[in-house]
CSV table of C-alpha atoms in Angstrom, one decimal:
chain,number,residue,atom,x,y,z
O,1,MET,CA,64.0,10.9,19.8
O,2,MET,CA,61.1,8.5,19.6
O,3,THR,CA,61.8,4.9,20.3
O,4,THR,CA,60.9,2.2,17.7
O,5,LYS,CA,58.1,1.0,19.8
O,6,LEU,CA,56.6,4.6,20.2
O,7,ILE,CA,56.9,5.1,16.4
O,8,GLN,CA,55.0,1.9,15.8
O,9,THR,CA,52.3,2.9,18.3
O,10,VAL,CA,51.9,6.3,16.6
O,11,LEU,CA,51.7,4.7,13.1
O,12,ALA,CA,49.1,2.2,14.3
O,13,SER,CA,47.0,5.0,15.9
O,14,SER,CA,47.2,7.0,12.7
O,15,LEU,CA,46.1,4.1,10.7
O,16,VAL,CA,43.1,3.5,13.0
O,17,LEU,CA,42.2,7.2,12.9
O,18,GLY,CA,42.4,7.2,9.1
O,19,MET,CA,40.2,4.2,8.9
O,20,SER,CA,37.6,5.9,11.2
O,21,VAL,CA,37.7,9.1,9.2
O,22,GLY,CA,37.2,7.1,6.0
O,23,ALA,CA,34.2,5.3,7.5
O,24,VAL,CA,32.6,8.6,8.5
O,25,GLN,CA,33.2,10.0,5.0
O,26,ALA,CA,31.6,6.9,3.4
O,27,LYS,CA,28.3,7.5,5.2
O,28,GLU,CA,25.8,9.3,2.9
O,29,THR,CA,23.0,11.5,4.3
O,30,ILE,CA,20.0,11.5,2.0
O,31,ARG,CA,17.2,13.9,2.7
O,32,VAL,CA,13.7,12.9,1.7
O,33,SER,CA,11.0,15.5,1.4
O,34,THR,CA,7.3,14.6,1.5
O,35,TYR,CA,4.0,16.4,1.9
O,36,VAL,CA,2.5,13.6,4.0
O,37,ASN,CA,2.4,14.1,7.7
O,38,GLU,CA,3.4,11.8,10.5
O,39,SER,CA,-0.1,10.5,11.1
O,40,ASP,CA,-0.3,9.2,7.5
O,41,ILE,CA,0.5,5.5,6.9
O,42,ARG,CA,2.7,6.6,4.0
O,43,TYR,CA,5.0,8.2,6.5
O,44,ASP,CA,5.6,4.7,7.9
O,45,GLY,CA,6.4,3.6,4.4
O,46,PHE,CA,9.2,6.2,4.2
O,47,LYS,CA,10.5,5.1,7.6
O,48,LYS,CA,10.6,1.5,6.2
O,49,PHE,CA,12.5,2.8,3.2
O,50,ALA,CA,15.0,4.5,5.5
O,51,GLU,CA,15.4,1.3,7.6
O,52,LEU,CA,15.9,-0.9,4.5
O,53,ALA,CA,18.4,1.5,2.9
O,54,SER,CA,20.5,1.5,6.0
O,55,GLU,CA,20.3,-2.2,6.4
O,56,LYS,CA,21.1,-3.0,2.7
O,57,SER,CA,24.0,-0.5,2.6
O,58,ALA,CA,25.5,-1.8,5.9
O,59,GLY,CA,24.9,1.6,7.5
O,60,ASP,CA,26.4,3.6,4.6
O,61,LEU,CA,23.1,5.3,3.8
O,62,ASN,CA,21.5,7.6,6.4
O,63,VAL,CA,18.0,8.5,5.1
O,64,GLN,CA,16.4,11.5,6.8
O,65,ILE,CA,12.6,12.1,6.3
O,66,PHE,CA,11.1,15.6,6.4
O,67,PRO,CA,7.3,15.4,6.5
O,68,SER,CA,4.5,18.0,6.1
O,69,SER,CA,6.2,20.0,3.3
O,70,THR,CA,8.8,21.3,5.8
O,71,LEU,CA,11.5,21.7,3.2
O,72,HIS,CA,9.6,23.1,0.3
O,73,GLY,CA,6.1,23.8,-1.1
O,74,TRP,CA,3.8,21.6,-3.2
O,75,SER,CA,5.0,22.8,-6.7
O,76,GLU,CA,8.7,23.1,-5.9
O,77,GLY,CA,9.8,19.5,-6.1
O,78,VAL,CA,12.0,19.8,-9.2
O,79,ASP,CA,13.7,23.0,-8.1
O,80,ALA,CA,14.2,21.6,-4.6
O,81,VAL,CA,16.0,18.5,-5.9
O,82,GLN,CA,18.0,20.4,-8.5
O,83,GLY,CA,19.0,23.0,-6.0
O,84,GLY,CA,20.0,20.6,-3.2
O,85,VAL,CA,17.2,21.6,-0.8
O,86,SER,CA,16.3,17.9,-0.7
O,87,ASP,CA,17.9,14.9,-2.3
O,88,ILE,CA,14.6,13.0,-2.9
O,89,SER,CA,11.3,14.8,-3.3
O,90,TRP,CA,7.8,14.2,-4.6
O,91,ILE,CA,7.5,15.6,-8.2
O,92,PRO,CA,4.3,17.4,-9.1
O,93,ALA,CA,2.9,18.1,-12.6
O,94,ASP,CA,6.0,20.2,-13.6
O,95,LYS,CA,6.2,21.5,-17.2
O,96,ARG,CA,9.8,20.5,-17.4
O,97,LEU,CA,8.6,16.9,-17.3
O,98,ALA,CA,6.1,17.2,-20.1
O,99,CYS,CA,5.1,13.5,-20.4
O,100,TYR,CA,5.1,12.8,-16.7
O,101,ARG,CA,3.0,15.9,-16.1
O,102,VAL,CA,0.1,14.6,-18.2
O,103,THR,CA,0.4,10.8,-17.6
O,104,SER,CA,1.3,10.4,-13.9
O,105,LEU,CA,-2.5,11.1,-13.4
O,106,TYR,CA,-4.4,9.6,-16.3
O,107,PRO,CA,-8.0,8.6,-16.8
O,108,ALA,CA,-8.1,4.8,-16.7
O,109,ALA,CA,-9.8,1.9,-15.1
O,110,ILE,CA,-6.8,0.2,-13.5
O,111,ASP,CA,-6.6,-3.2,-11.8
O,112,LEU,CA,-4.2,-2.7,-8.9
O,113,LYS,CA,-3.4,-6.4,-8.4
O,114,ASP,CA,0.0,-6.0,-10.1
O,115,GLN,CA,0.4,-2.4,-9.1
O,116,ILE,CA,4.1,-2.7,-8.1
O,117,GLU,CA,5.0,-4.0,-11.6
O,118,LEU,CA,2.8,-1.4,-13.3
O,119,ASP,CA,4.4,1.4,-11.4
O,120,ALA,CA,7.9,0.1,-12.1
O,121,ALA,CA,7.2,-0.1,-15.8
O,122,TYR,CA,5.7,3.4,-15.8
O,123,ALA,CA,8.8,4.8,-14.0
O,124,ASP,CA,11.0,3.2,-16.7
O,125,LEU,CA,9.0,5.0,-19.4
O,126,MET,CA,9.6,8.3,-17.7
O,127,ARG,CA,13.3,7.7,-16.9
O,128,ASP,CA,14.8,9.4,-20.0
O,129,GLU,CA,12.7,12.5,-19.6
O,130,ALA,CA,13.7,12.7,-15.9
O,131,ALA,CA,17.4,12.3,-16.7
O,132,LYS,CA,17.2,15.4,-19.0
O,133,VAL,CA,16.4,17.6,-16.0
O,134,GLY,CA,18.8,15.9,-13.6
O,135,LEU,CA,16.4,13.5,-11.9
O,136,VAL,CA,16.2,9.7,-11.3
O,137,PRO,CA,12.8,8.1,-10.6
O,138,LEU,CA,13.2,6.2,-7.3
O,139,ILE,CA,10.0,5.7,-5.3
O,140,ASN,CA,6.5,5.2,-6.7
O,141,SER,CA,3.8,6.7,-4.6
O,142,ASN,CA,0.7,5.2,-6.2
O,143,TYR,CA,-2.6,6.8,-5.2
O,144,SER,CA,-4.9,5.2,-7.7
O,145,TYR,CA,-6.7,3.5,-4.9
O,146,ASP,CA,-7.8,6.6,-3.1
O,147,GLN,CA,-8.0,9.7,-5.4
O,148,GLU,CA,-11.6,10.8,-4.8
O,149,TRP,CA,-14.0,13.8,-4.4
O,150,TRP,CA,-15.6,15.5,-1.5
O,151,PHE,CA,-18.4,18.1,-1.1
O,152,GLU,CA,-20.1,19.9,1.8
O,153,GLU,CA,-23.5,18.6,0.6
O,154,PRO,CA,-24.6,15.6,-1.6
O,155,VAL,CA,-24.0,16.0,-5.3
O,156,ALA,CA,-26.5,14.3,-7.6
O,157,ASN,CA,-24.1,13.8,-10.5
O,158,LEU,CA,-20.4,14.2,-10.3
O,159,ASN,CA,-20.4,15.2,-14.0
O,160,ASP,CA,-22.8,18.0,-13.4
O,161,LEU,CA,-21.1,20.4,-11.0
O,162,ASN,CA,-23.1,23.5,-12.0
O,163,GLY,CA,-20.4,26.1,-11.5
O,164,LYS,CA,-18.9,24.7,-8.2
O,165,LEU,CA,-15.4,25.6,-7.3
O,166,VAL,CA,-13.4,22.4,-6.9
O,167,ARG,CA,-9.9,21.9,-5.7
O,168,SER,CA,-7.7,20.4,-8.4
O,169,ILE,CA,-4.3,18.7,-8.2
O,170,GLY,CA,-3.2,19.0,-11.8
O,171,PRO,CA,-4.0,19.7,-15.4
O,172,LEU,CA,-6.0,16.5,-16.1
O,173,VAL,CA,-8.3,17.0,-13.0
O,174,SER,CA,-8.8,20.7,-14.0
O,175,SER,CA,-9.8,19.6,-17.5
O,176,MET,CA,-12.3,17.0,-16.0
O,177,ILE,CA,-13.8,19.6,-13.6
O,178,GLU,CA,-14.3,22.0,-16.4
O,179,SER,CA,-15.9,19.4,-18.6
O,180,TRP,CA,-18.4,18.7,-15.8
O,181,GLY,CA,-19.4,22.3,-15.5
O,182,GLY,CA,-17.2,23.2,-12.5
O,183,LYS,CA,-14.3,25.6,-12.0
O,184,PRO,CA,-10.9,24.2,-10.9
O,185,VAL,CA,-9.0,25.9,-8.1
O,186,PHE,CA,-5.4,25.0,-7.1
O,187,VAL,CA,-4.9,24.7,-3.3
O,188,ALA,CA,-1.8,23.2,-1.7
O,189,PRO,CA,-2.6,20.2,0.7
O,190,LYS,CA,-1.7,22.2,3.9
O,191,GLU,CA,-4.1,25.0,2.9
O,192,VAL,CA,-7.1,22.8,1.9
O,193,PHE,CA,-8.7,22.8,5.4
O,194,GLN,CA,-8.8,26.5,5.7
O,195,SER,CA,-10.0,26.9,2.1
O,196,ALA,CA,-12.8,24.5,2.6
O,197,GLU,CA,-13.8,25.9,6.0
O,198,ARG,CA,-13.9,29.5,4.6
O,199,GLY,CA,-15.8,28.6,1.5
O,200,VAL,CA,-12.9,29.2,-0.9
O,201,VAL,CA,-13.8,25.9,-2.6
O,202,ASP,CA,-17.1,24.0,-2.8
O,203,GLY,CA,-15.5,20.7,-3.4
O,204,ILE,CA,-12.2,18.9,-3.1
O,205,ASN,CA,-10.3,16.4,-5.3
O,206,MET,CA,-7.7,14.6,-3.1
O,207,GLY,CA,-6.5,11.2,-2.0
O,208,VAL,CA,-8.4,9.7,1.0
O,209,ALA,CA,-5.1,9.2,2.9
O,210,THR,CA,-4.1,12.9,2.6
O,211,TYR,CA,-7.7,14.0,3.2
O,212,SER,CA,-8.0,12.0,6.4
O,213,SER,CA,-4.5,12.9,7.6
O,214,TRP,CA,-5.5,16.6,7.4
O,215,LYS,CA,-8.8,15.9,9.2
O,216,LEU,CA,-11.0,17.2,6.3
O,217,TRP,CA,-14.0,14.9,6.9
O,218,SER,CA,-15.3,17.5,9.4
O,219,VAL,CA,-15.6,20.3,6.8
O,220,MET,CA,-16.6,18.3,3.7
O,221,PRO,CA,-18.1,15.0,4.8
O,222,TYR,CA,-19.8,13.9,1.5
O,223,MET,CA,-17.5,11.6,-0.5
O,224,VAL,CA,-18.0,10.5,-4.1
O,225,ASN,CA,-16.1,7.3,-4.8
O,226,ALA,CA,-15.5,7.3,-8.6
O,227,ASN,CA,-12.2,5.5,-9.1
O,228,LEU,CA,-11.3,7.3,-12.3
O,229,PHE,CA,-7.5,7.4,-12.5
O,230,TYR,CA,-4.1,5.9,-12.6
O,231,GLY,CA,-2.2,8.1,-10.2
O,232,ASN,CA,1.5,8.1,-9.2
O,233,ILE,CA,3.2,11.0,-7.5
O,234,MET,CA,6.7,9.8,-8.1
O,235,TYR,CA,9.6,10.6,-5.8
O,236,MET,CA,12.7,11.4,-7.7
O,237,MET,CA,16.3,11.8,-6.6
O,238,ASN,CA,19.0,14.3,-7.7
O,239,LYS,CA,20.8,12.4,-10.5
O,240,ASN,CA,24.3,13.7,-9.6
O,241,LYS,CA,23.7,12.6,-6.0
O,242,PHE,CA,22.6,9.2,-7.1
O,243,ASP,CA,25.5,8.8,-9.6
O,244,SER,CA,28.0,9.8,-6.9
O,245,LEU,CA,27.0,6.7,-4.8
O,246,SER,CA,28.9,3.5,-5.1
O,247,GLU,CA,27.3,0.9,-7.3
O,248,ALA,CA,26.5,-1.2,-4.2
O,249,ASN,CA,24.7,1.7,-2.5
O,250,GLN,CA,22.8,2.6,-5.6
O,251,THR,CA,21.5,-1.0,-5.7
O,252,ALA,CA,20.7,-0.8,-1.9
O,253,LEU,CA,18.7,2.4,-2.5
O,254,LEU,CA,16.8,0.9,-5.4
O,255,GLU,CA,16.0,-2.3,-3.6
O,256,ALA,CA,15.0,-0.5,-0.5
O,257,ALA,CA,12.5,1.7,-2.5
O,258,LYS,CA,10.9,-1.3,-4.2
O,259,GLU,CA,10.7,-3.4,-1.0
O,260,ALA,CA,9.2,-0.4,0.9
O,261,GLU,CA,6.5,-0.1,-1.8
O,262,ILE,CA,5.7,-3.8,-1.5
O,263,TRP,CA,5.6,-3.5,2.3
O,264,LEU,CA,3.3,-0.4,2.2
O,265,LYS,CA,0.7,-1.4,-0.4
O,266,PRO,CA,-1.6,-3.7,1.7
O,267,ARG,CA,-1.2,-1.4,4.8
O,268,TYR,CA,-2.0,1.7,2.8
O,269,GLU,CA,-5.2,0.1,1.3
O,270,ASP,CA,-6.3,-1.1,4.7
O,271,TRP,CA,-5.6,2.3,6.2
O,272,VAL,CA,-7.6,4.0,3.5
O,273,ASP,CA,-10.6,1.6,4.0
O,274,GLN,CA,-10.5,2.2,7.8
O,275,ARG,CA,-10.5,6.0,7.4
O,276,VAL,CA,-13.5,5.9,5.1
O,277,GLY,CA,-15.3,3.4,7.4
O,278,ASN,CA,-14.6,5.4,10.5
O,279,ALA,CA,-15.8,8.6,8.9
O,280,VAL,CA,-19.0,7.0,7.8
O,281,MET,CA,-19.7,5.1,11.0
O,282,LYS,CA,-18.5,7.6,13.6
O,283,GLY,CA,-17.7,10.9,12.0
O,284,GLY,CA,-20.9,11.9,10.2
O,285,GLY,CA,-19.4,11.2,6.7
O,286,THR,CA,-21.2,9.8,3.8
O,287,ALA,CA,-19.6,7.8,0.9
O,288,VAL,CA,-21.4,7.0,-2.3
O,289,THR,CA,-20.0,5.0,-5.3
O,290,VAL,CA,-20.5,6.0,-8.9
O,291,SER,CA,-22.0,3.2,-10.9
O,292,GLN,CA,-19.7,1.2,-13.2
O,293,ASP,CA,-21.5,2.4,-16.3
O,294,SER,CA,-21.1,6.0,-15.2
O,295,ARG,CA,-17.5,5.4,-14.2
O,296,HIS,CA,-16.5,3.9,-17.6
O,297,SER,CA,-18.4,6.6,-19.4
O,298,MET,CA,-16.6,9.4,-17.6
O,299,ILE,CA,-13.2,7.7,-18.1
O,300,LYS,CA,-13.9,7.3,-21.9
O,301,ASN,CA,-15.0,10.9,-22.3
O,302,ALA,CA,-11.9,12.1,-20.3
O,303,GLN,CA,-9.6,10.0,-22.5
O,304,ALA,CA,-11.1,11.3,-25.7
O,305,SER,CA,-10.2,14.9,-24.8
O,306,TRP,CA,-7.0,14.1,-22.9
O,307,ASN,CA,-5.2,11.8,-25.4
O,308,SER,CA,-4.3,14.7,-27.8
O,309,VAL,CA,-2.7,16.5,-24.9
O,310,VAL,CA,-0.7,13.3,-24.1
O,311,ASP,CA,0.4,12.9,-27.7
O,312,THR,CA,1.7,16.4,-27.9
O,313,ALA,CA,3.5,16.3,-24.5
O,314,CYS,CA,5.0,12.8,-24.9
O,315,GLY,CA,5.3,12.4,-28.6
O,316,VAL,CA,3.1,9.7,-30.2
O,317,PRO,CA,5.5,6.7,-29.8
O,318,LEU,CA,6.0,7.3,-26.0
O,319,ALA,CA,2.3,8.2,-25.6
O,320,ASN,CA,1.3,4.9,-27.2
O,321,LYS,CA,3.7,3.0,-24.9
O,322,VAL,CA,2.1,4.6,-21.8
O,323,ARG,CA,-1.5,3.9,-23.0
O,324,ALA,CA,-0.5,0.3,-23.9
O,325,LEU,CA,0.9,-0.2,-20.4
O,326,PHE,CA,-2.3,1.1,-18.8
O,327,ALA,CA,-4.4,-1.1,-21.1
O,328,GLN,CA,-2.4,-4.2,-19.9
O,329,HIS,CA,-3.5,-3.4,-16.4
O,330,ALA,CA,-7.1,-2.4,-17.1
O,331,ASN,CA,-10.2,-3.7,-15.2
């Protein structure tokens, strides 16, 4: 028979073990999938997000980052999150998110001074649509600052492409390329280098950060800086996974996302500027800027044809809210 002292010792050990198991069970692993690679400044932004999430949750949230599309391909974000391949992923122009699909990239002259507030307001407008397919908008990945155009040789007029095959990232860009006399071609980010090198495309539409990270200046060194878009590839989370978190950890995750965006913004813009500068000064690249008159003319023409698409996809009330938001942040 066990003595009273031995029984007390066993009970105390069991209590400690139970507490330890409970602590382990409370820790949540959250997998973040991104197409950016580890040499991209935005990867540092995701690391900052992971650090902040752990800090704000007192270690409950363990965010793991999977770069370079290692978990899924470019177009598979919704399926990957719904199916549990990842918990948080970038969401491309998916038809199941009709309004997001046609407004996350929208022709507009945007002032990025209050970008964080703009992105948050836009995410709120997309929240109900996302919830219907089991997603929660979490991280705004704004690329308005650097979504540009590259060609192997100088192009006299961006809006006169004369049949050139140009890599497109979505329906709006495809529409613009066609209106300029070009032919849009979809190529995933990881395949762009080979496509450009082999002549599959004559031009590329892509963000400067991604373009530089994939070392594409060597194959298409002529950049046209047009600054035509509001762009936000949102990272969304599985709604069931988000809802399963404690209220405190939900708050920790949301706060970490916003603070990581604030932390990244100036670093991202400086990094983009440096990559363009280095390419022009040292890498044989050339960067020309479209005049303000041409820029606003191209934006106006694109809006005229695109707004009917937005009205159909979003419904006029929501479409008007989106356009009003962009108008509030116009330059």
